[in-house]
Coordinates of C-alpha atoms and ligand atoms in Angstrom, one line a residue:
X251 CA -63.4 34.7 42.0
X252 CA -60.7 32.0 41.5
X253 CA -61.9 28.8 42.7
X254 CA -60.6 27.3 46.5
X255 CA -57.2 26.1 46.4
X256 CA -56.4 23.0 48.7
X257 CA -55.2 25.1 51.8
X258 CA -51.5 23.2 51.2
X259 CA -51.5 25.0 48.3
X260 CA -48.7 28.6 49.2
X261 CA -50.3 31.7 48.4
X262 CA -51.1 33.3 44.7
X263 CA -49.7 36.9 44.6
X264 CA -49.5 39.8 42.2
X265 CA -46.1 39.5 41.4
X266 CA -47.0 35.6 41.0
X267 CA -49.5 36.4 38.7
X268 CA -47.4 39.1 36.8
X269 CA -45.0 36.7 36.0
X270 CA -47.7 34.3 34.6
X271 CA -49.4 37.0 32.2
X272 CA -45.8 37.8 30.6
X273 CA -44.9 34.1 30.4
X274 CA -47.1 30.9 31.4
X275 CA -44.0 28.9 31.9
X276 CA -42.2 31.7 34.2
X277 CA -45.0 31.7 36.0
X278 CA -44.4 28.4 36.7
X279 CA -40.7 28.4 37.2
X280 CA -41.4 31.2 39.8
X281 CA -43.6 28.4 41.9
X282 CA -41.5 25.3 41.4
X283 CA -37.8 26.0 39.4
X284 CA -34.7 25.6 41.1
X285 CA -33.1 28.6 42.8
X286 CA -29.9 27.2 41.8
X287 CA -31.6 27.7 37.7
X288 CA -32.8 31.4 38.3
X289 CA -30.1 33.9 37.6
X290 CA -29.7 37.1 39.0
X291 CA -31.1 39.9 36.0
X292 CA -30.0 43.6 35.9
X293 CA -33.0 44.5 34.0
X294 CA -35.4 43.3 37.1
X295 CA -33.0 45.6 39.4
X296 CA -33.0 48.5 37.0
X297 CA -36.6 48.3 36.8
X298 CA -37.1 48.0 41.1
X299 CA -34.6 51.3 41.1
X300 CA -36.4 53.2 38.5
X301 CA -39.6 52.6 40.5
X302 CA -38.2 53.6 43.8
X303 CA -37.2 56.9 42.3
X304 CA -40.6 57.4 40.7
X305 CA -42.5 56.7 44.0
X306 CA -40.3 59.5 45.7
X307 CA -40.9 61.6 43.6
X308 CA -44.8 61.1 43.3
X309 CA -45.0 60.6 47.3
X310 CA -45.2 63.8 49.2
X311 CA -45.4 62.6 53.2
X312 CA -42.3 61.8 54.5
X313 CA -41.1 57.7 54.3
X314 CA -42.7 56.6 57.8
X315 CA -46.0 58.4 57.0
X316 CA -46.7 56.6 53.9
X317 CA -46.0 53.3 54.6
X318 CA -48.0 50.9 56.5
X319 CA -51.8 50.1 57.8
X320 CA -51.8 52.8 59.8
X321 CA -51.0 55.2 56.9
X322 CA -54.1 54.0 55.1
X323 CA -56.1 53.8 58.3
X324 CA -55.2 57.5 58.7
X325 CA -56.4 58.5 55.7
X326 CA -52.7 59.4 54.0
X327 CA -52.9 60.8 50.7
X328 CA -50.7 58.2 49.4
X329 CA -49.3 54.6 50.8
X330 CA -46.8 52.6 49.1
X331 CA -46.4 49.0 48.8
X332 CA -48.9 47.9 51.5
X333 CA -49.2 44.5 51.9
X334 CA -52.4 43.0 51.2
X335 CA -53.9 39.8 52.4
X336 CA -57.4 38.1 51.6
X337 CA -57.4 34.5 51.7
X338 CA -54.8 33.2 49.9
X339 CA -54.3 35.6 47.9
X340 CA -51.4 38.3 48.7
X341 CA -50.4 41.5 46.8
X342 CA -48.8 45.0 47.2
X343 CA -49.8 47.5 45.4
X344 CA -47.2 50.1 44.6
X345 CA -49.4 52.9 45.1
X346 CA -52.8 53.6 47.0
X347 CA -54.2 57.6 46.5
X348 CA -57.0 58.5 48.5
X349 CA -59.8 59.3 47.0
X350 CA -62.9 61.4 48.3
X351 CA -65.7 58.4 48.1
X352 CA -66.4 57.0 51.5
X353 CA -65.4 53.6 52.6
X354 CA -65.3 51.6 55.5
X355 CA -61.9 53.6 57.1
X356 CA -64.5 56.5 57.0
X357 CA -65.0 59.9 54.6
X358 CA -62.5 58.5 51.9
X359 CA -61.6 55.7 50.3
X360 CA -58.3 54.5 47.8
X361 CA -58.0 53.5 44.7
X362 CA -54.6 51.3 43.4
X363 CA -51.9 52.9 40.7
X364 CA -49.2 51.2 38.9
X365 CA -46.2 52.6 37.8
X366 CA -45.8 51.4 34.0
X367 CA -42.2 51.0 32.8
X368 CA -43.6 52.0 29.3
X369 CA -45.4 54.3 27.3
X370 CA -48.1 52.5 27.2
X371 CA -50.1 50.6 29.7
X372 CA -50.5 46.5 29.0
X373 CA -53.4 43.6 29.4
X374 CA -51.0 42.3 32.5
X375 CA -51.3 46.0 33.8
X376 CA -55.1 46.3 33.5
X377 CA -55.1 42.8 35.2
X378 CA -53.0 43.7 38.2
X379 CA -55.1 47.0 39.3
X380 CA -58.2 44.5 39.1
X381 CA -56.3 42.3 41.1
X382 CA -55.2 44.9 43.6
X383 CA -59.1 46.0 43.8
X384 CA -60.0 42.4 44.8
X385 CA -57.4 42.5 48.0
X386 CA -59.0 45.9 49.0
X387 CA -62.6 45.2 48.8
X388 CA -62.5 43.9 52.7
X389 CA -60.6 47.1 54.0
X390 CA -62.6 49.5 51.8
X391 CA -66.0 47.7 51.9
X392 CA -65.9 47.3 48.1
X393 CA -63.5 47.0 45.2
X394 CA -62.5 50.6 43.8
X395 CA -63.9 51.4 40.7
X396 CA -60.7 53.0 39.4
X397 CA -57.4 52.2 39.4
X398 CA -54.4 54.7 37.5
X399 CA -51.6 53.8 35.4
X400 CA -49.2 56.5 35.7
X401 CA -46.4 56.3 32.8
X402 CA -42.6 57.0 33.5
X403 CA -43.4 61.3 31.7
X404 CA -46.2 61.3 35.0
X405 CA -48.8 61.1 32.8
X406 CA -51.6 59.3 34.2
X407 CA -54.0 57.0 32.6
X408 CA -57.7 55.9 34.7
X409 CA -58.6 52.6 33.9
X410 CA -62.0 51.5 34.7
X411 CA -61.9 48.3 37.0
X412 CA -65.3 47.2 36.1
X413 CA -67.2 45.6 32.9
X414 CA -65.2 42.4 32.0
X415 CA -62.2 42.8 33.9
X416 CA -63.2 41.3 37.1
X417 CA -64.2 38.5 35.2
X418 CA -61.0 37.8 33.3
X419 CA -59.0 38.5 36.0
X420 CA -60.5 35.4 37.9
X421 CA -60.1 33.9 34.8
X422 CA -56.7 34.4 34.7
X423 CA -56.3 33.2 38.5
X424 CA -58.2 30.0 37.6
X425 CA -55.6 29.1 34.4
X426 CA -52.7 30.2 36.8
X427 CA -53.9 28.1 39.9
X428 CA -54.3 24.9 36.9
X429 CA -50.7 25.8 35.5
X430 CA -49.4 25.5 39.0
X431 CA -50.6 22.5 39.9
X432 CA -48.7 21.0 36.2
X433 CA -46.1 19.0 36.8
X434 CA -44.0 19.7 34.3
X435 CA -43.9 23.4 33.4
X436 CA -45.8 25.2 30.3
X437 CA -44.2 25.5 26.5
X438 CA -41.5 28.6 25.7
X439 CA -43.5 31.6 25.3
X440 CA -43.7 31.9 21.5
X441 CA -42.3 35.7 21.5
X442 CA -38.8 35.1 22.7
X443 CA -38.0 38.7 23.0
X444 CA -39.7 38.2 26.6
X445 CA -36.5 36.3 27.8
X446 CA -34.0 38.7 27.2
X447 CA -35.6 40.4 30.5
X448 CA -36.5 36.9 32.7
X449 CA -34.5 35.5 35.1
X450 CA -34.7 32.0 33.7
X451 CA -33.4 32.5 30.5
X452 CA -30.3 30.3 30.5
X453 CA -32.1 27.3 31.1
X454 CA -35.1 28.1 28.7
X455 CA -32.2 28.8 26.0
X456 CA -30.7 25.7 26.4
X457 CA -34.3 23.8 26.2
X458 CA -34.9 25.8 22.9
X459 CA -32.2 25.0 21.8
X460 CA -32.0 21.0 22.1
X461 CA -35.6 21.4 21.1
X462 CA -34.4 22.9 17.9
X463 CA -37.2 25.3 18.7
X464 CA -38.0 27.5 15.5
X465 CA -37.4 30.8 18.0
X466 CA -33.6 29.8 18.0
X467 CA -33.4 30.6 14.5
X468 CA -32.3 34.1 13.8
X469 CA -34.6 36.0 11.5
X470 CA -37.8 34.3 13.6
X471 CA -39.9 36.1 16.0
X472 CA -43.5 35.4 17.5
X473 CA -45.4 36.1 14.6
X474 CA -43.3 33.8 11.5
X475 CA -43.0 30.9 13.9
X476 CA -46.7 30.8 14.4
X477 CA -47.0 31.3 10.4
X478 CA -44.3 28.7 9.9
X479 CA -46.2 25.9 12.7
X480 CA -49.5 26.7 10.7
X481 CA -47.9 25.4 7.8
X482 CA -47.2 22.2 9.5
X483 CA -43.0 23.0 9.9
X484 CA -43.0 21.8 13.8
X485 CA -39.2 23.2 14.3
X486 CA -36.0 24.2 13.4
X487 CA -35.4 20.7 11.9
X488 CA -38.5 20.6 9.4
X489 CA -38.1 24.3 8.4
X490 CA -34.0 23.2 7.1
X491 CA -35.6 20.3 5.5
X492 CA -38.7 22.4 3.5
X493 CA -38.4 22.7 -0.3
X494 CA -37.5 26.3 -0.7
X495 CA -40.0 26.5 -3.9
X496 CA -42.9 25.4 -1.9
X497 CA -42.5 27.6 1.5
X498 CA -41.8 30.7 -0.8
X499 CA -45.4 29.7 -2.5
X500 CA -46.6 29.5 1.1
X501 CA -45.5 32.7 2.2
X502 CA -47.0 34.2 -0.6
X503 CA -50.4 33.0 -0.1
X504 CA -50.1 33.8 3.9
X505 CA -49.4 37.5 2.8
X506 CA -45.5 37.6 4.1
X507 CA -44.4 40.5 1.8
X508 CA -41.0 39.4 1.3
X509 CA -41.9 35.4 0.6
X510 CA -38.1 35.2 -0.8
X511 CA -38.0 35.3 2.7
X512 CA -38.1 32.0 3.1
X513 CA -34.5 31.1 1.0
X514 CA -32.8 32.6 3.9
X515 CA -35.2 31.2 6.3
X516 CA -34.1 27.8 5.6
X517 CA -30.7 28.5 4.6
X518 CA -30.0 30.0 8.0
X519 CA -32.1 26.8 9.7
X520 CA -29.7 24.1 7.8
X521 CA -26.6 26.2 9.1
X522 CA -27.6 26.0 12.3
X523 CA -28.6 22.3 12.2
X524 CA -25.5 21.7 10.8
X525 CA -23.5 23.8 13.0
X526 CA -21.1 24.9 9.8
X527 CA -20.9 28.6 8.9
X528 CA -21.2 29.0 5.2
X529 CA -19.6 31.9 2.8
X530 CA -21.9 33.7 1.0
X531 CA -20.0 34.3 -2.2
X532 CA -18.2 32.1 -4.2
X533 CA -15.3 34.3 -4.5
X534 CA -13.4 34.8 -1.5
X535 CA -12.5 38.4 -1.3
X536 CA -10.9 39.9 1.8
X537 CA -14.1 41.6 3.9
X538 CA -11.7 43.9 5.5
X539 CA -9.7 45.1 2.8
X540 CA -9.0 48.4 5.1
X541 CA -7.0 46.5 7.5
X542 CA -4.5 45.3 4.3
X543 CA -2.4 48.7 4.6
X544 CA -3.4 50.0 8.2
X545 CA -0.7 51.6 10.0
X546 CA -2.8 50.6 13.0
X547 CA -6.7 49.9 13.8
X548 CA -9.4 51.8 16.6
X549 CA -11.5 49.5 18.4
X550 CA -14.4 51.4 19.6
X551 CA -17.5 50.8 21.4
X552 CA -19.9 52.8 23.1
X553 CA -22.1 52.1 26.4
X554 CA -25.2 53.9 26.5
X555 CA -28.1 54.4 29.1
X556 CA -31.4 54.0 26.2
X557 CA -34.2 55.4 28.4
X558 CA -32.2 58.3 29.2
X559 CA -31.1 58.5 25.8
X560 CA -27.3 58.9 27.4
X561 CA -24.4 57.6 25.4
X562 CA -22.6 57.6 28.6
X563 CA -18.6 56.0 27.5
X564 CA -17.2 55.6 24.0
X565 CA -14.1 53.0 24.7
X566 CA -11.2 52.8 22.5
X567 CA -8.2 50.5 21.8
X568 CA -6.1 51.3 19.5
X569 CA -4.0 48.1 18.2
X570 CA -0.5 49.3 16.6
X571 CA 1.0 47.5 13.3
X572 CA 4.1 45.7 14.9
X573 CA 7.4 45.5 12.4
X574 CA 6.7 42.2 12.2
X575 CA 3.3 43.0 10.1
X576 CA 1.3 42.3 12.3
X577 CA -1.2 44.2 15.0
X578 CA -0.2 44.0 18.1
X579 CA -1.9 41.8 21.0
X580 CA -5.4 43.6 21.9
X581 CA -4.7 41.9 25.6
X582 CA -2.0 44.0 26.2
X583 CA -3.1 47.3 24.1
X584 CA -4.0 50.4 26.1
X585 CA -7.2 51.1 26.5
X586 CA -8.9 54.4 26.4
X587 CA -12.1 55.5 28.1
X588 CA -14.0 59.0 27.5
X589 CA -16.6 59.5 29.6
X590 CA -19.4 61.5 28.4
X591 CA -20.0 63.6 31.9
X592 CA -23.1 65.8 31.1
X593 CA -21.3 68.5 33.7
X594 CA -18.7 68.5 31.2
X595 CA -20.8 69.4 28.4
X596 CA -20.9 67.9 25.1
X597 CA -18.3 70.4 23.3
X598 CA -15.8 69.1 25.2
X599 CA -16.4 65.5 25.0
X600 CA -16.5 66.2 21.0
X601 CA -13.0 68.2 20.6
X602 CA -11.2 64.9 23.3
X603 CA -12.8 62.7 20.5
X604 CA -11.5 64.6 17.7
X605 CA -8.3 64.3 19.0
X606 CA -8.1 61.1 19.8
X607 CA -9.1 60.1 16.3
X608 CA -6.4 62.6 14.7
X609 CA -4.2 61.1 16.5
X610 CA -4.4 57.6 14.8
X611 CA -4.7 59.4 11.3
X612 CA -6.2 56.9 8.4
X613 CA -6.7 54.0 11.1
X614 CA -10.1 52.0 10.7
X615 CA -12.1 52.4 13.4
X616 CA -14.1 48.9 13.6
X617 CA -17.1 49.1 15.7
X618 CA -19.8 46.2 15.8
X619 CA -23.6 47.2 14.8
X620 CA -25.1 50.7 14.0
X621 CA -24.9 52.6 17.5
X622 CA -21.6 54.2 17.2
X623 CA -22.1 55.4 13.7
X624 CA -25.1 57.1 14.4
X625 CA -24.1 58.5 17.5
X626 CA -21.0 60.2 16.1
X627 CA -22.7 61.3 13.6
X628 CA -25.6 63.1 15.9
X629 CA -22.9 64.5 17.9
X630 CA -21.5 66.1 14.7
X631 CA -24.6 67.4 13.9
X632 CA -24.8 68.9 17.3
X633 CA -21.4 70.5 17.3
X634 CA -22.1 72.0 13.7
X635 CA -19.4 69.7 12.4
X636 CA -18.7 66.3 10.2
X637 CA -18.8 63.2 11.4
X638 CA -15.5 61.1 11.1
X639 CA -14.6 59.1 8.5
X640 CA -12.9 55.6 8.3
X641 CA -15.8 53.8 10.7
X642 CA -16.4 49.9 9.5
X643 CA -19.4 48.1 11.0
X644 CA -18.2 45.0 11.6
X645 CA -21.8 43.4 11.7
X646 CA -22.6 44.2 7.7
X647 CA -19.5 42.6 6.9
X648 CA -20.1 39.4 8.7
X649 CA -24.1 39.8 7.1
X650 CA -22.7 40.3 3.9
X651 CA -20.3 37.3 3.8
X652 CA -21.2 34.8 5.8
X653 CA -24.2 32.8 6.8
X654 CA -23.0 31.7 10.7
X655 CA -24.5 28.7 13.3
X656 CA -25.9 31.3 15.8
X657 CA -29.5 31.9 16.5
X658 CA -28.3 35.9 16.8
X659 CA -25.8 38.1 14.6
X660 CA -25.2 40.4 17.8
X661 CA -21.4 40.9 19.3
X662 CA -22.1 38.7 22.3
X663 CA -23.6 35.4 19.9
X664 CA -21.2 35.9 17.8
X665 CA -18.3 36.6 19.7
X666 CA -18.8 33.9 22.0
X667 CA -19.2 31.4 18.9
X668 CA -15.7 32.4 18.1
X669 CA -14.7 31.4 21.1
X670 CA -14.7 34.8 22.7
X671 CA -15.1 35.0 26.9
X672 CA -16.2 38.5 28.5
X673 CA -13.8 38.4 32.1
X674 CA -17.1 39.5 33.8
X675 CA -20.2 36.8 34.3
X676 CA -23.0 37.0 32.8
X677 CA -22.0 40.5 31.3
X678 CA -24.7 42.3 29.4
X679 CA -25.7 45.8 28.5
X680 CA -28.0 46.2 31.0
X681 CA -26.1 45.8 33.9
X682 CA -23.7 47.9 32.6
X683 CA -26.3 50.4 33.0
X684 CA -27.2 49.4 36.4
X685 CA -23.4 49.9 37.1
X686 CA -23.5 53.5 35.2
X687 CA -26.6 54.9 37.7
X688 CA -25.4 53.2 40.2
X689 CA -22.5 54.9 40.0
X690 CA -23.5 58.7 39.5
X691 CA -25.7 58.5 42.7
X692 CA -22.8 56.6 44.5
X693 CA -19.8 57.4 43.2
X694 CA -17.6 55.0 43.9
X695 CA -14.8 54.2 41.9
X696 CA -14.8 50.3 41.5
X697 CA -18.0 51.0 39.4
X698 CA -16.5 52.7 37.4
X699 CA -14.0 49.9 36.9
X700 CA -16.9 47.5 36.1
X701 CA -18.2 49.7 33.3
X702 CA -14.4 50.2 31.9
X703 CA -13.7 46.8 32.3
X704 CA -17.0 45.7 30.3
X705 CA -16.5 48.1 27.5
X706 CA -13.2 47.0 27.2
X707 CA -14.0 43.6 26.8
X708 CA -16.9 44.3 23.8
X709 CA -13.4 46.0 22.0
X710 CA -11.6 42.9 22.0
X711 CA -14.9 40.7 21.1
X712 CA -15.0 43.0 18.4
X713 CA -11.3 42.3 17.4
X714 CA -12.0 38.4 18.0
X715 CA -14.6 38.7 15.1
X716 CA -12.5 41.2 12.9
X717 CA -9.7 38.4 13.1
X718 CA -11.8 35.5 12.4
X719 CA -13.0 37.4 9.5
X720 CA -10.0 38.9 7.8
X721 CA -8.8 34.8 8.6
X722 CA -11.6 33.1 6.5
X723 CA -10.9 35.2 3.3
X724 CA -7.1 34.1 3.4
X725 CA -8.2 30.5 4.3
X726 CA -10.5 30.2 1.4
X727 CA -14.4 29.4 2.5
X728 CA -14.4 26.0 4.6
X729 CA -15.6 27.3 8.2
X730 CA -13.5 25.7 10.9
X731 CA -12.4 27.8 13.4
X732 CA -9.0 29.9 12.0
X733 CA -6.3 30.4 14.7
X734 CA -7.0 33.7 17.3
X735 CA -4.3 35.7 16.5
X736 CA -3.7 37.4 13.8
Ligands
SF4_2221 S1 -36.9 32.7 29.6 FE1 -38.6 33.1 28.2 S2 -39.7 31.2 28.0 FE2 -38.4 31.0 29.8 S3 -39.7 31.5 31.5 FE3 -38.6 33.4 30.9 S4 -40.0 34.4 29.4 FE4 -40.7 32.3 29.7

């Protein structure tokens, strides 16, 4: 068991703990940051949706009858989030199913499941059955010696909740109970693609960030900034100032297969440090020669749900050459949604984006990263057809020409470097997707608004790049910022 805390101390709980496993320091942040720090994330309220919907579907009893003491007391088949308390510890485990070993309540007993959000099932998983064993030992008369991960297909793993998991669960409460009690919180998790989903991430950016933390440079997860600290570079700093000779000898010996590798590596560190973008050839040439001639240009984007595999809204503007020569203002353009409504079928969706393209013939259609391509280009497939021509990734042109101060080459970092604002706060992917379900159970029409109004906005990022790019080849290479418009 975790030692006695000093009874001052507020409870431990599973969600407590949780947090801790993922991240030491948001652990911490969930005991002692600022409210005013933590920010609201779309990714922690798809995630409480998607378990709500799994737990009605695996719950048969009607709400009222599966909820509570008295459900378990009654010998329910299944009871759902049950609040737990023994000592100071709290929990609720998303799902007790009785089992047919006696207990204490009488001729059965229950043993804990968790609803994974992935495939597969996770140390912090493991940990948190063990966990929700320890808070039923008193009701049951002893901890359950099974506990089931079920996965989001309803497959369902049993994990055995004895051997050494009691013990490094208590471990784990022990080192969580001693991070608490820190007074100023643990270091940045060294895999950084944790944050993308944790509420604290703006402030842990900006810490990274005026840390210089090695994670802030693009091209650097978990495992090359541990490779690059065991080599004695300490940050973002020290890795611009290596000799490029000696870290690609380095890499070699450490195994990296591509120890070339470690060129860019610093390259991409002393652009950052120095906050200058840098042109990657000599030679200016234009990197969106297609735009020269262009009667006109398509800005495209498309919002997809991933985990439902649903490209759900591919957004267009289309920007007009003006007499004057140039395109007009993408503020004012028109823009045009298709919806992708699975009632409609995907025939239909296909021929409304056939004609929308034919009827901009020989424009561009610029588009930022890989998604669109490939997903026209399924859909084609699909519909026994060819996929359109004229699409320009706008990401492999700013790759291929320019090395830029961001610690990420996606839309948003780059975007915003430019100067870009999205009209929405904090607008991301994922609560565009929040916005999308939310809006085929509810239908109501200002969410659809949101979604257009958020697609519509990664367009005009996408023109604020295309600009700025088409701008530094006709202003040579130096990299201040080029005016907007075009
Ligand atoms: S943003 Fe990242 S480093 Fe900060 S608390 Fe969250 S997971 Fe940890």
């Amino acid at each position: 068991m975790a030692q006695q805390r000093p009874s001052s101390e507020p409870p431990l709980s599973d969600r407590l703990l949780r947090s801790w496993l993922r991240c030491r320091r948001k652990g911490w942040l969930d005991r002692h940051g600022h409210p005013a720090d933590r920010q609201w994330n779309p990714h922690r309220a798809l995630q409480l949706a998607d378990r709500e919907a799994r737990l009605q579907a695996l719950v048969s009893l009607p709400l009222d009858q599966a909820t509570g003491i008295a459900a378990l007391q009654a010998g329910a088949p299944e009871v759902r989030l049950l609040l737990l308390r023994r000592g100071s510890l709290r929990g609720r485990p998303t799902l007790l199913l009785r089992t047919n070993e006696s207990s204490l309540l009488g001729g059965f007993s229950y043993q804990p499941a968790l609803l994974q959000p992935g495939r597969h099932g996770t140390r912090e998983h493991r940990l948190t059955l063990s966990y929700w064993s320890l808070l039923l030992e008193p009701l049951l008369g002893e901890c359950p010696s099974q506990g089931l991960l079920i996965n989001p297909r309803g497959q369902r793993e049993r994990v055995r909740l004895g051997g050494n998991l009691p013990r490094q669960r208590d471990q784990a409460l022990t080192r969580l109970q001693q991070d608490l009690r820190r007074q100023e919180p643990p270091p940045l998790t060294q895999d950084r693609r944790k944050c993308a989903l944790c509420s604290w991430r703006s402030g842990c950016d900006a810490v990274a960030e005026e840390q210089g933390e090695l994670s802030q440079v693009s091209g650097i997860g978990a495992k090359r900034q541990e490779m690059l600290q065991e080599l004695g570079i300490a940050n973002r700093a020290a890795l611009a100032a290596s000799a490029p000779a000696w870290l690609v000898q380095q890499l070699e010996k450490q195994g990296e297969q591509r120890p070339e590798l470690a060129l860019e590596l610093i390259a991409q560190a002393r652009v950052q440090e120095s906050g200058r973008a840098e042109a990657l050839n000599d030679e200016p040439a234009d990197p969106l020669p297609e735009l020269q001639q262009a009667q006109g240009v398509l800005l495209y984007d498309i919002e997809s749900d991933p985990d439902a595999r649903d490209d759900f809204l591919h957004g267009f503007v289309p920007l007009r050459r003006c007499s004057n020569g140039r395109f007009e203002p993408a503020e004012t353009a028109r823009y045009l949604p298709l919806l992708a409504l699975k009632d409609h079928g995907e025939a239909r969706l296909w021929q409304r984006l056939k004609r929308l393209l034919a009827a901009h013939p020989g424009w561009p259609v610029l588009h930022y990263g890989e998604t669109e391509v490939i997903a026209l280009r399924r859909l084609a497939e699909r519909q026994g057809d060819q996929p359109p021509q004229g699409l320009i990734d706008l990401h492999r042109r700013v790759r291929q020409h320019w090395r830029l101060p961001v610690s990420s080459y996606g839309l948003k970092a780059v975007a915003s470097w430019r100067g870009f604002h999205w009209s929405q706060p904090a607008a991301e992917g994922a609560r565009c997707v929040l916005w999308w379900r939310q809006w085929r159970a509810q239908q109501q029409r200002h969410l659809l608004q949101e979604i257009f109004r958020y697609n519509r906005d990664d367009c005009l990022a996408t023109w604020a790049v295309a600009q700025w790019l088409s701008n530094s080849a006709a202003s040579g290479s130096e990299s201040s910022r080029p005016a907007m418009d075009a």
